[in-house]
């Protein structure tokens, strides 16, 4: 198949490019390089099945494709808050442009939605049927509400125009190719520990997240895209739930060195807890994550050791 991946030079997108190329597909990787890097896909440049296009998803695009994975959007809070209006445009106009193209060329289109649609949840763990608890006017809203609006567009194009959609809600995912200055917690802690700096735990560190290793997630993406039973939304993530203090202690144990834990103020609207209910993914895809946090953290530490040394 010919497959368009928007945000294909980013953390998740570049791993998806690798896996789909391995399966023999032709990939068009579209990215504006806001948080993506050529280094993530450099090894694919020159491959006759791989094409790289510098383009912004807010501007229309046309390709003859069978599948579209829409991943274009900064995912880390400092990056999506850097230009919040642009983040909202990326989510909403990016979705409209992908859906318009899917409608025209009859492609199946996949949306990388997020656990942020649940906001600061008061249902725990979060099943897909939960409508969420989101602040519409806060610092995180450009991302949360942008992704919620994108889901609305996906389902309206599906109902109104019969567009073949797949919508997944990704819970915190980590692994090689995150940017060292990405700002998300796993890369922050690992880079801080490797550089001998203190680990910055925001607030008391009692807030929880559930961390999925990238290989597990990408496997879930591909299974979900190619099944015919449901269009979503479907949660994908690792149900193992940890406090940020536990994560900091794990990273300190694995990296060693002299770093300690320091506390910084908790950002506004920071969700207190988050854990995916993945019953639907288990039943529909026979999918569940295989990589435990400890070994995923080891692989990610090895990656950052390599990149920071360069
Ligand atoms: P990332 O920042 O590494 O990747 C995003 C990619 O999109 C980058 O390559 C960036 O340059 C590109 N991009 C951003 N704005 C664009 C625009 N206007 N036009 C074209 N390209 C643009 O982040 P990621 O972790 O790989 O996330 C990929 C997708 O998955 C995002 O949509 C994100 O919201 C979603 N997601 C990720 C996680 C996670 O934990 N990694 C969790 C929930 C949802
Ligand atoms: N966090 C932290 N230290 C950091 C970066 C993040 O304690 O250096 C916390 C943050 O407050 C949040 C959690 O880690 O509670 C996950 O943050 P991240 O930005 O990775 O993802 P999100 O909040 O979007 O789930």
Short mmCIF file of C-alpha atoms and ligand atoms in Angstrom, two decimals:
data_model
loop_
_atom_site.label_atom_id
_atom_site.label_comp_id
_atom_site.label_asym_id
_atom_site.label_seq_id
_atom_site.Cartn_x
_atom_site.Cartn_y
_atom_site.Cartn_z
CA UNK A 1 0.00 0.00 0.00
CA UNK A 2 0.96 3.63 -0.35
CA UNK A 3 0.80 5.21 3.10
CA UNK A 4 0.96 8.87 4.16
CA UNK A 5 2.28 9.55 7.66
CA UNK A 6 1.88 13.14 8.84
CA UNK A 7 4.36 13.92 11.63
CA UNK A 8 6.42 11.04 10.27
CA UNK A 9 9.76 12.55 11.33
CA UNK A 10 8.70 12.75 14.98
CA UNK A 11 9.19 10.30 17.81
CA UNK A 12 6.24 7.96 17.16
CA UNK A 13 5.99 8.72 13.44
CA UNK A 14 9.56 7.68 12.68
CA UNK A 15 9.11 4.31 14.40
CA UNK A 16 5.91 3.81 12.42
CA UNK A 17 7.78 4.63 9.17
CA UNK A 18 10.34 1.92 10.04
CA UNK A 19 7.75 -0.74 10.74
CA UNK A 20 5.64 -0.04 7.64
CA UNK A 21 8.72 0.03 5.38
CA UNK A 22 9.74 -3.34 6.84
CA UNK A 23 6.34 -4.68 5.77
CA UNK A 24 7.04 -3.58 2.18
CA UNK A 25 4.75 -0.53 2.00
CA UNK A 26 5.53 2.76 0.25
CA UNK A 27 5.74 5.63 2.71
CA UNK A 28 5.21 9.34 2.23
CA UNK A 29 6.48 11.07 5.35
CA UNK A 30 5.09 14.61 5.68
CA UNK A 31 6.50 16.87 8.38
CA UNK A 32 7.21 20.55 9.06
CA UNK A 33 10.07 19.63 11.45
CA UNK A 34 8.69 21.64 14.36
CA UNK A 35 9.52 18.86 16.83
CA UNK A 36 10.56 16.19 14.33
CA UNK A 37 14.10 15.69 13.10
CA UNK A 38 15.69 14.51 9.86
CA UNK A 39 17.98 12.38 12.03
CA UNK A 40 14.96 10.22 12.99
CA UNK A 41 14.37 9.16 9.39
CA UNK A 42 17.82 9.75 7.89
CA UNK A 43 18.39 6.00 7.55
CA UNK A 44 15.31 5.76 5.29
CA UNK A 45 16.30 8.58 2.92
CA UNK A 46 17.44 6.95 -0.33
CA UNK A 47 15.17 3.94 0.15
CA UNK A 48 13.02 3.76 -3.04
CA UNK A 49 9.94 3.07 -0.88
CA UNK A 50 10.40 6.24 1.19
CA UNK A 51 9.60 9.87 0.30
CA UNK A 52 10.10 12.84 2.60
CA UNK A 53 7.94 15.95 2.13
CA UNK A 54 8.44 19.17 4.09
CA UNK A 55 4.94 20.53 4.49
CA UNK A 56 2.63 21.92 7.14
CA UNK A 57 -0.64 20.03 7.71
CA UNK A 58 -2.55 23.28 8.11
CA UNK A 59 -2.09 23.82 4.34
CA UNK A 60 -3.96 21.42 2.04
CA UNK A 61 -2.07 18.54 0.38
CA UNK A 62 -2.88 15.89 -2.20
CA UNK A 63 -1.42 12.40 -2.55
CA UNK A 64 -2.80 9.21 -4.06
CA UNK A 65 -2.68 6.97 -1.00
CA UNK A 66 -4.48 3.98 0.52
CA UNK A 67 -3.84 4.86 4.17
CA UNK A 68 -3.25 8.06 6.13
CA UNK A 69 -1.83 8.11 9.66
CA UNK A 70 -2.34 11.60 11.10
CA UNK A 71 0.32 12.11 13.77
CA UNK A 72 1.31 15.71 13.08
CA UNK A 73 1.06 17.72 16.31
CA UNK A 74 3.57 18.61 19.02
CA UNK A 75 2.90 16.28 21.96
CA UNK A 76 4.99 17.63 24.81
CA UNK A 77 3.44 20.38 27.00
CA UNK A 78 6.28 22.95 26.53
CA UNK A 79 6.17 22.43 22.75
CA UNK A 80 2.40 22.55 22.33
CA UNK A 81 2.18 25.58 24.66
CA UNK A 82 4.97 27.42 22.78
CA UNK A 83 2.44 28.58 20.17
CA UNK A 84 -0.98 27.47 21.42
CA UNK A 85 -2.93 28.98 18.51
CA UNK A 86 -0.75 27.09 16.05
CA UNK A 87 -1.30 23.89 18.06
CA UNK A 88 -5.06 24.26 17.76
CA UNK A 89 -4.75 24.98 14.02
CA UNK A 90 -2.52 21.93 13.57
CA UNK A 91 -5.06 19.67 15.26
CA UNK A 92 -8.17 21.06 13.63
CA UNK A 93 -6.98 22.08 10.15
CA UNK A 94 -4.66 19.07 10.02
CA UNK A 95 -7.64 16.79 10.72
CA UNK A 96 -9.79 18.58 8.10
CA UNK A 97 -7.04 18.29 5.48
CA UNK A 98 -6.45 14.59 6.21
CA UNK A 99 -10.17 13.83 6.20
CA UNK A 100 -10.76 15.81 2.99
CA UNK A 101 -7.97 13.87 1.29
CA UNK A 102 -9.26 10.54 2.65
CA UNK A 103 -12.72 11.35 1.31
CA UNK A 104 -11.38 12.28 -2.12
CA UNK A 105 -9.07 9.30 -2.62
CA UNK A 106 -11.09 6.81 -0.50
CA UNK A 107 -8.21 6.18 1.88
CA UNK A 108 -8.57 4.87 5.41
CA UNK A 109 -7.50 7.59 7.86
CA UNK A 110 -6.12 7.15 11.38
CA UNK A 111 -6.10 9.82 14.06
CA UNK A 112 -3.51 9.85 16.85
CA UNK A 113 -5.74 11.16 19.61
CA UNK A 114 -4.74 11.24 23.24
CA UNK A 115 -5.58 10.41 26.84
CA UNK A 116 -5.68 14.21 27.25
CA UNK A 117 -9.26 14.07 25.94
CA UNK A 118 -10.05 12.76 29.45
CA UNK A 119 -8.41 15.86 31.02
CA UNK A 120 -7.94 15.58 34.80
CA UNK A 121 -10.12 12.47 35.04
CA UNK A 122 -12.57 11.77 37.83
CA UNK A 123 -13.13 8.22 36.56
CA UNK A 124 -10.22 5.85 37.10
CA UNK A 125 -8.97 3.95 35.11
CA UNK A 126 -10.32 5.67 32.00
CA UNK A 127 -12.53 3.64 29.62
CA UNK A 128 -13.36 4.95 26.14
CA UNK A 129 -16.96 5.65 27.22
CA UNK A 130 -15.79 8.32 29.71
CA UNK A 131 -16.39 11.84 28.32
CA UNK A 132 -13.62 13.49 30.28
CA UNK A 133 -13.04 16.43 32.59
CA UNK A 134 -11.25 19.07 30.55
CA UNK A 135 -10.65 22.76 31.25
CA UNK A 136 -11.58 24.54 27.98
CA UNK A 137 -9.63 27.75 28.73
CA UNK A 138 -6.43 26.64 30.45
CA UNK A 139 -2.81 26.29 29.35
CA UNK A 140 -3.32 22.69 28.21
CA UNK A 141 -6.58 23.42 26.38
CA UNK A 142 -5.00 24.20 22.99
CA UNK A 143 -3.88 20.57 22.89
CA UNK A 144 -6.73 18.85 24.76
CA UNK A 145 -9.55 20.71 23.02
CA UNK A 146 -7.74 20.62 19.67
CA UNK A 147 -7.57 16.84 19.90
CA UNK A 148 -11.20 16.65 21.05
CA UNK A 149 -12.31 18.79 18.09
CA UNK A 150 -10.28 16.55 15.77
CA UNK A 151 -12.13 13.48 17.13
CA UNK A 152 -15.45 15.28 16.47
CA UNK A 153 -14.39 15.97 12.87
CA UNK A 154 -13.34 12.35 12.36
CA UNK A 155 -16.71 11.05 13.52
CA UNK A 156 -18.67 13.67 11.53
CA UNK A 157 -16.79 12.85 8.32
CA UNK A 158 -17.47 9.18 9.06
CA UNK A 159 -21.20 9.67 9.64
CA UNK A 160 -21.78 12.32 6.96
CA UNK A 161 -19.42 11.16 4.22
CA UNK A 162 -18.72 7.52 5.00
CA UNK A 163 -15.00 8.20 5.46
CA UNK A 164 -13.25 5.09 6.76
CA UNK A 165 -11.75 6.28 10.05
CA UNK A 166 -9.72 4.79 12.91
CA UNK A 167 -9.29 6.83 16.10
CA UNK A 168 -6.99 5.83 18.93
CA UNK A 169 -6.30 7.54 22.25
CA UNK A 170 -2.65 7.21 23.15
CA UNK A 171 -1.52 7.22 26.78
CA UNK A 172 1.99 8.44 27.70
CA UNK A 173 4.50 6.69 25.45
CA UNK A 174 8.29 6.89 25.65
CA UNK A 175 11.39 5.45 24.04
CA UNK A 176 14.31 6.17 21.70
CA UNK A 177 14.06 9.25 19.42
CA UNK A 178 12.32 11.48 21.93
CA UNK A 179 14.12 14.82 21.83
CA UNK A 180 16.60 15.34 24.70
CA UNK A 181 14.90 18.72 25.34
CA UNK A 182 11.44 17.36 24.63
CA UNK A 183 10.16 18.40 28.06
CA UNK A 184 8.19 15.23 28.75
CA UNK A 185 8.93 13.48 31.98
CA UNK A 186 10.74 10.31 30.85
CA UNK A 187 13.23 12.10 28.59
CA UNK A 188 13.68 14.91 31.15
CA UNK A 189 14.54 12.52 33.99
CA UNK A 190 16.88 10.36 31.90
CA UNK A 191 18.76 13.30 30.37
CA UNK A 192 19.02 15.01 33.78
CA UNK A 193 20.39 11.83 35.37
CA UNK A 194 22.88 11.21 32.55
CA UNK A 195 24.14 14.78 32.78
CA UNK A 196 24.49 14.58 36.56
CA UNK A 197 21.76 17.18 37.14
CA UNK A 198 18.98 16.91 39.69
CA UNK A 199 15.71 15.33 38.54
CA UNK A 200 12.92 17.92 38.44
CA UNK A 201 9.79 16.43 39.99
CA UNK A 202 6.87 18.83 39.58
CA UNK A 203 4.79 19.19 42.74
CA UNK A 204 5.09 16.45 45.34
CA UNK A 205 5.40 13.80 42.65
CA UNK A 206 2.31 11.87 43.78
CA UNK A 207 0.55 12.39 40.42
CA UNK A 208 0.48 9.20 38.33
CA UNK A 209 0.97 8.27 34.69
CA UNK A 210 1.01 4.92 32.88
CA UNK A 211 3.96 4.57 30.51
CA UNK A 212 3.97 2.52 27.31
CA UNK A 213 7.14 1.60 25.40
CA UNK A 214 7.10 2.80 21.79
CA UNK A 215 7.40 -0.66 20.14
CA UNK A 216 4.27 -1.89 21.90
CA UNK A 217 2.32 1.20 20.90
CA UNK A 218 3.32 1.08 17.22
CA UNK A 219 2.34 -2.59 17.12
CA UNK A 220 -1.10 -1.54 18.44
CA UNK A 221 -1.35 1.24 15.80
CA UNK A 222 -0.82 -1.18 12.93
CA UNK A 223 -3.16 -3.86 14.27
CA UNK A 224 -5.89 -1.30 14.86
CA UNK A 225 -5.49 0.27 11.42
CA UNK A 226 -5.87 -3.04 9.61
CA UNK A 227 -8.79 -4.53 11.58
CA UNK A 228 -12.32 -4.10 10.24
CA UNK A 229 -14.40 -4.50 13.41
CA UNK A 230 -14.42 -1.02 14.95
CA UNK A 231 -13.48 2.55 14.10
CA UNK A 232 -12.73 3.58 17.69
CA UNK A 233 -12.07 5.48 19.77
CA UNK A 234 -9.74 2.92 21.31
CA UNK A 235 -7.33 3.42 24.21
CA UNK A 236 -3.77 2.24 23.66
CA UNK A 237 -1.29 2.36 26.50
CA UNK A 238 0.30 0.39 29.28
CA UNK A 239 -1.92 0.03 32.36
CA UNK A 240 1.11 -0.10 34.72
CA UNK A 241 0.60 3.06 36.81
CA UNK A 242 3.44 4.90 38.60
CA UNK A 243 3.85 8.12 40.57
CA UNK A 244 6.41 10.61 39.23
CA UNK A 245 8.47 10.03 42.37
CA UNK A 246 8.56 6.28 41.61
CA UNK A 247 9.65 7.06 38.07
CA UNK A 248 12.40 9.41 39.29
CA UNK A 249 13.65 6.76 41.72
CA UNK A 250 13.68 4.11 38.98
CA UNK A 251 15.71 6.36 36.66
CA UNK A 252 18.17 7.19 39.46
CA UNK A 253 18.60 3.49 40.22
CA UNK A 254 19.21 2.61 36.56
CA UNK A 255 21.55 5.50 35.70
CA UNK A 256 23.46 5.66 38.98
CA UNK A 257 25.56 8.82 39.54
CA UNK A 258 25.13 11.71 41.92
CA UNK A 259 21.82 13.24 40.84
CA UNK A 260 19.12 13.79 43.44
CA UNK A 261 15.46 14.70 43.31
CA UNK A 262 14.44 18.35 43.40
CA UNK A 263 10.87 19.68 43.42
CA UNK A 264 9.51 22.41 41.13
CA UNK A 265 5.99 23.91 41.10
CA UNK A 266 3.24 21.77 39.62
CA UNK A 267 2.03 23.23 36.26
CA UNK A 268 -1.63 24.28 36.13
CA UNK A 269 -4.25 21.66 35.21
CA UNK A 270 -1.70 18.84 35.54
CA UNK A 271 -3.81 15.64 35.64
CA UNK A 272 -3.52 13.90 39.02
CA UNK A 273 -3.88 10.37 37.77
CA UNK A 274 -4.04 8.51 34.50
CA UNK A 275 -4.37 4.85 33.63
CA UNK A 276 -5.87 3.34 30.49
CA UNK A 277 -8.61 0.75 30.59
CA UNK A 278 -7.40 -1.38 27.66
CA UNK A 279 -10.16 -4.04 27.71
CA UNK A 280 -11.36 -2.96 24.26
CA UNK A 281 -7.87 -3.29 22.70
CA UNK A 282 -7.40 -6.69 24.34
CA UNK A 283 -10.74 -7.98 23.07
CA UNK A 284 -10.62 -6.48 19.58
CA UNK A 285 -6.93 -6.70 18.71
CA UNK A 286 -5.67 -9.33 21.13
CA UNK A 287 -3.19 -6.57 22.01
CA UNK A 288 -1.52 -5.75 25.25
CA UNK A 289 1.85 -4.18 26.00
CA UNK A 290 4.77 -6.56 26.49
CA UNK A 291 7.63 -4.28 27.59
CA UNK A 292 7.68 -3.56 31.34
CA UNK A 293 8.68 -0.07 32.47
CA UNK A 294 12.03 -1.19 33.86
CA UNK A 295 13.29 -2.70 30.59
CA UNK A 296 11.81 0.09 28.47
CA UNK A 297 13.63 2.63 30.65
CA UNK A 298 16.88 0.67 30.21
CA UNK A 299 16.54 0.77 26.40
CA UNK A 300 15.74 4.49 26.49
CA UNK A 301 18.72 5.21 28.75
CA UNK A 302 20.97 3.34 26.29
CA UNK A 303 19.61 5.48 23.43
CA UNK A 304 20.18 8.79 25.24
CA UNK A 305 23.68 7.71 26.29
CA UNK A 306 24.44 7.26 22.59
CA UNK A 307 22.92 10.54 21.39
CA UNK A 308 24.27 12.73 24.20
CA UNK A 309 27.77 11.40 23.56
CA UNK A 310 27.66 12.63 19.92
P1 LIG B 1 6.54 14.50 18.31
O1 LIG B 1 6.49 15.92 18.73
O2 LIG B 1 7.84 13.79 18.37
O3 LIG B 1 5.98 14.31 16.83
C1 LIG B 1 5.09 15.18 16.22
C2 LIG B 1 5.54 15.37 14.78
O4 LIG B 1 4.59 16.21 14.11
C3 LIG B 1 6.89 16.06 14.67
O5 LIG B 1 7.67 15.41 13.70
C4 LIG B 1 6.53 17.49 14.24
O6 LIG B 1 7.57 18.14 13.53
C5 LIG B 1 5.30 17.23 13.39
N1 LIG B 1 4.42 18.40 13.28
C6 LIG B 1 3.97 19.20 14.29
N2 LIG B 1 3.18 20.16 13.80
C7 LIG B 1 3.11 19.95 12.45
C8 LIG B 1 2.45 20.62 11.39
N3 LIG B 1 1.69 21.70 11.61
N4 LIG B 1 2.61 20.14 10.13
C9 LIG B 1 3.38 19.06 9.89
N5 LIG B 1 4.04 18.38 10.85
C10 LIG B 1 3.90 18.83 12.12
O7 LIG B 1 5.44 13.75 19.20
P2 LIG B 1 5.03 12.21 19.26
O8 LIG B 1 5.15 11.78 20.67
O9 LIG B 1 5.70 11.43 18.20
O10 LIG B 1 3.48 12.32 18.95
C11 LIG B 1 2.92 11.97 17.69
C12 LIG B 1 1.41 12.07 17.76
O11 LIG B 1 0.90 11.21 18.78
C13 LIG B 1 0.91 13.48 18.11
O12 LIG B 1 -0.24 13.75 17.36
C14 LIG B 1 0.57 13.38 19.58
O13 LIG B 1 -0.44 14.28 19.95
C15 LIG B 1 0.10 11.93 19.68
N6 LIG B 1 0.26 11.44 21.06
C16 LIG B 1 1.50 11.08 21.53
C17 LIG B 1 1.62 10.63 22.85
C18 LIG B 1 2.94 10.19 23.43
O14 LIG B 1 2.98 9.85 24.62
N7 LIG B 1 4.02 10.11 22.70
C19 LIG B 1 0.49 10.56 23.68
C20 LIG B 1 -0.74 10.97 23.16
C21 LIG B 1 -0.85 11.38 21.84
N1 LIG B 2 6.81 16.08 35.15
C1 LIG B 2 7.74 16.15 36.16
N2 LIG B 2 9.00 16.58 35.84
C2 LIG B 2 9.36 16.91 34.57
C3 LIG B 2 8.40 16.81 33.53
C4 LIG B 2 7.13 16.39 33.87
O1 LIG B 2 7.47 15.84 37.34
O2 LIG B 2 10.53 17.29 34.38
C5 LIG B 2 5.46 15.57 35.50
C6 LIG B 2 4.31 16.43 34.97
O3 LIG B 2 3.98 17.43 35.91
C7 LIG B 2 3.21 15.39 34.82
C8 LIG B 2 3.95 14.11 34.49
O4 LIG B 2 5.31 14.32 34.87
O5 LIG B 2 2.53 15.20 36.04
C9 LIG B 2 3.91 13.74 33.00
O6 LIG B 2 4.30 14.88 32.28
P1 LIG B 2 4.51 14.87 30.70
O7 LIG B 2 4.78 16.27 30.28
O8 LIG B 2 5.50 13.82 30.35
O9 LIG B 2 3.12 14.35 30.12
P2 LIG B 2 1.58 14.75 30.40
O10 LIG B 2 1.48 15.65 31.59
O11 LIG B 2 1.15 15.42 29.14
O12 LIG B 2 0.96 13.44 30.64
#
